Coordinates of C-alpha atoms in Angstrom, one line a residue:
M1 CA 22.6 -27.2 -19.0
A2 CA 19.9 -25.0 -20.5
S3 CA 19.9 -21.4 -19.6
T4 CA 16.8 -19.9 -17.9
T5 CA 15.5 -16.6 -19.3
H6 CA 13.5 -14.5 -16.8
L7 CA 10.6 -13.2 -18.7
I8 CA 9.4 -11.0 -15.8
T9 CA 12.0 -8.8 -14.1
G10 CA 10.0 -6.9 -11.5
V11 CA 6.7 -5.3 -10.5
D12 CA 6.3 -1.7 -11.7
F13 CA 3.2 -0.8 -9.8
V14 CA 0.1 -2.0 -8.0
P15 CA -3.2 -0.3 -8.9
L16 CA -5.6 0.5 -6.0
P17 CA -9.1 1.7 -6.9
T18 CA -10.7 4.8 -5.4
H19 CA -14.0 6.7 -5.9
D20 CA -12.2 9.9 -5.0
V21 CA -8.6 10.5 -6.2
E22 CA -8.3 13.7 -4.1
R23 CA -9.3 12.0 -0.9
A24 CA -7.1 9.0 -1.6
A25 CA -4.2 11.3 -2.4
R26 CA -4.6 13.0 1.0
F27 CA -4.6 9.6 2.7
Y28 CA -1.5 8.2 1.0
G29 CA 0.4 11.4 0.9
E30 CA -0.5 13.3 4.2
T31 CA -1.8 10.5 6.5
L32 CA 0.7 7.7 5.5
G33 CA 3.4 10.2 4.5
L34 CA 4.3 8.5 1.2
H35 CA 6.0 10.5 -1.5
R36 CA 3.6 11.5 -4.3
S37 CA 5.4 11.1 -7.6
V38 CA 2.4 11.7 -10.0
Y39 CA -0.9 13.6 -9.5
R40 CA -3.2 13.7 -12.5
P41 CA -6.7 14.0 -11.1
E42 CA -7.9 15.0 -14.6
R43 CA -6.7 11.6 -15.8
N44 CA -8.2 9.9 -12.7
F45 CA -5.0 8.7 -11.0
A46 CA -2.1 9.5 -8.6
E47 CA 1.0 7.6 -7.8
F48 CA 2.9 7.2 -4.5
E49 CA 6.3 5.7 -3.9
T50 CA 7.0 3.2 -1.1
G51 CA 10.7 2.7 -1.8
N52 CA 10.5 -0.4 -3.9
L53 CA 6.9 -0.3 -5.3
T54 CA 4.7 2.3 -6.7
L55 CA 1.1 2.4 -5.5
S56 CA -1.1 3.7 -8.4
I57 CA -4.3 5.1 -7.0
I58 CA -6.9 5.0 -9.8
D59 CA -10.6 5.9 -10.2
A60 CA -11.2 2.6 -11.9
E61 CA -14.8 3.3 -12.9
K62 CA -13.8 6.5 -14.7
M63 CA -11.3 4.4 -16.5
G64 CA -13.9 1.9 -17.6
L65 CA -12.9 -0.7 -15.1
Q66 CA -14.7 -2.2 -12.2
H67 CA -14.1 -0.8 -8.7
S68 CA -12.9 -3.8 -6.8
P69 CA -11.0 -3.0 -3.6
Q70 CA -7.8 -4.9 -2.9
R71 CA -8.7 -7.3 -0.2
T72 CA -5.3 -9.0 0.3
A73 CA -3.2 -6.6 2.3
I74 CA -0.2 -4.9 0.8
A75 CA 2.6 -5.1 3.3
L76 CA 4.2 -1.6 3.9
H77 CA 7.6 -1.9 5.5
V78 CA 8.2 0.1 8.7
D79 CA 11.0 0.0 11.2
D80 CA 8.7 -0.2 14.2
V81 CA 5.1 -1.3 13.8
E82 CA 3.8 -0.2 17.2
S83 CA 5.4 3.3 16.9
I84 CA 4.0 4.0 13.4
R85 CA 0.7 2.4 14.4
G86 CA 0.4 4.8 17.3
E87 CA 1.2 7.8 15.1
L88 CA -1.4 6.8 12.5
V89 CA -4.0 6.3 15.2
Q90 CA -3.4 9.9 16.2
R91 CA -4.0 10.8 12.5
G92 CA -7.4 9.1 12.6
V93 CA -6.5 5.7 11.1
K94 CA -8.4 2.7 12.4
F95 CA -6.7 -0.7 12.6
N96 CA -8.3 -4.1 12.3
G97 CA -7.4 -6.0 15.5
D98 CA -4.3 -6.1 17.5
T99 CA -0.7 -6.2 16.1
L100 CA 0.1 -9.7 15.1
D101 CA 3.5 -11.3 16.0
T102 CA 4.1 -14.3 13.7
G103 CA 7.4 -15.3 15.3
V104 CA 9.3 -13.7 12.5
C105 CA 7.5 -10.4 11.9
H106 CA 5.0 -7.9 13.3
M107 CA 1.9 -6.9 11.3
A108 CA -0.8 -4.4 11.9
F109 CA -3.8 -4.4 9.5
L110 CA -5.7 -1.3 8.2
E111 CA -7.6 -0.1 5.2
D112 CA -7.6 3.0 3.1
P113 CA -10.7 5.1 2.7
D114 CA -11.9 2.9 -0.2
G115 CA -11.5 -0.4 1.7
N116 CA -8.1 -1.4 0.1
A117 CA -6.3 -3.7 2.6
L118 CA -2.9 -2.6 3.8
M119 CA -0.6 -3.6 6.7
L120 CA 2.3 -2.2 8.5
H121 CA 5.0 -4.8 8.4
H122 CA 8.4 -5.3 10.1
R123 CA 10.4 -8.5 9.8
Y124 CA 12.7 -9.0 12.8
A125 CA 14.0 -12.5 12.0
P126 CA 16.2 -13.4 9.0
R127 CA 14.2 -14.3 5.9
V128 CA 14.7 -17.9 4.7
T129 CA 14.4 -18.4 1.0
E130 CA 14.7 -21.4 -1.3
S131 CA 18.2 -22.0 -2.7

């Protein structure tokens, strides 16, 4: 039996573009309450920790890249979608539609100030994976 070598062992970070690092840092740090681990506005980025993935907020254009907002939502784990949604609404966050119940999880969709898609997510049924 041949051994399988895993070439990729994880995801270090997901970059999210912004036109304003300071504004984005306030949104991710103060509004969403994520821990800011790096803040380098002079280098056009800031990083926030979600517990298992770093969100790297970058001014893409100042780094010579195209500003292309993330349109597929990044699922941010919460223990209670409705409770956190209510708190974020009080902080001025607008949500896209009602909270969705898929039969295994709750999801509430929102965007950051630059149009990057995010969701609040809570799985309430056991996850089934391939064996």
